[in-house]
Coordinates of N, CA and C in Angstrom, one line a residue:
M1 N 16.0 11.7 -13.8 CA 15.1 11.8 -15.0 C 13.6 11.6 -14.4
L2 N 13.5 10.5 -13.7 CA 12.1 10.2 -13.2 C 11.7 11.3 -12.3
H3 N 12.6 11.7 -11.4 CA 12.2 12.7 -10.4 C 11.8 14.0 -11.1
E4 N 12.5 14.4 -12.1 CA 12.2 15.6 -12.8 C 10.8 15.5 -13.5
E5 N 10.6 14.3 -14.2 CA 9.4 14.1 -14.9 C 8.2 14.1 -13.9
L6 N 8.4 13.4 -12.7 CA 7.3 13.4 -11.7 C 7.0 14.8 -11.2
S7 N 8.1 15.6 -11.0 CA 7.9 16.9 -10.5 C 7.1 17.8 -11.5
S8 N 7.5 17.6 -12.7 CA 6.8 18.4 -13.8 C 5.3 18.0 -13.9
A9 N 5.1 16.7 -14.0 CA 3.7 16.2 -14.1 C 2.9 16.5 -12.8
S10 N 3.6 16.4 -11.7 CA 2.9 16.7 -10.4 C 2.5 18.2 -10.4
G11 N 3.5 19.0 -10.7 CA 3.2 20.4 -10.7 C 2.1 20.8 -11.7
Q12 N 2.1 20.2 -12.8 CA 1.0 20.6 -13.8 C -0.3 20.1 -13.3
Q13 N -0.3 18.8 -12.8 CA -1.6 18.2 -12.3 C -2.1 19.0 -11.1
V14 N -1.2 19.3 -10.2 CA -1.6 20.1 -9.0 C -2.2 21.4 -9.4
R15 N -1.5 22.1 -10.4 CA -2.0 23.4 -10.8 C -3.4 23.3 -11.4
E16 N -3.6 22.3 -12.2 CA -4.9 22.1 -12.9 C -5.9 21.8 -11.8
A17 N -5.6 21.0 -10.8 CA -6.5 20.6 -9.8 C -6.9 21.8 -9.0
V18 N -5.9 22.6 -8.6 CA -6.2 23.8 -7.9 C -7.1 24.7 -8.6
R19 N -6.9 24.8 -9.9 CA -7.7 25.7 -10.8 C -9.1 25.2 -10.8
A20 N -9.3 23.9 -10.9 CA -10.6 23.3 -11.0 C -11.3 23.5 -9.6
K21 N -10.5 23.3 -8.6 CA -11.1 23.4 -7.2 C -11.6 24.9 -7.0
K22 N -10.7 25.8 -7.4 CA -11.1 27.2 -7.2 C -12.3 27.5 -8.1
W23 N -12.4 27.0 -9.3 CA -13.5 27.3 -10.1 C -14.8 26.7 -9.5
T24 N -14.6 25.5 -9.0 CA -15.8 24.8 -8.4 C -16.2 25.5 -7.1
R25 N -15.2 26.0 -6.3 CA -15.5 26.6 -5.1 C -16.2 28.0 -5.4
T26 N -15.7 28.7 -6.4 CA -16.3 30.0 -6.7 C -17.6 29.6 -7.3

C-alpha cells in the first residue's frame, strides 16, 4: 500500500516538476 501510494505521489510530483522545469527552461 505504501509503495503504491509513494509511487503514485512520486510520479505525479515528478511529472509536475518536469512540467515546471520545462516551462521555466523554455
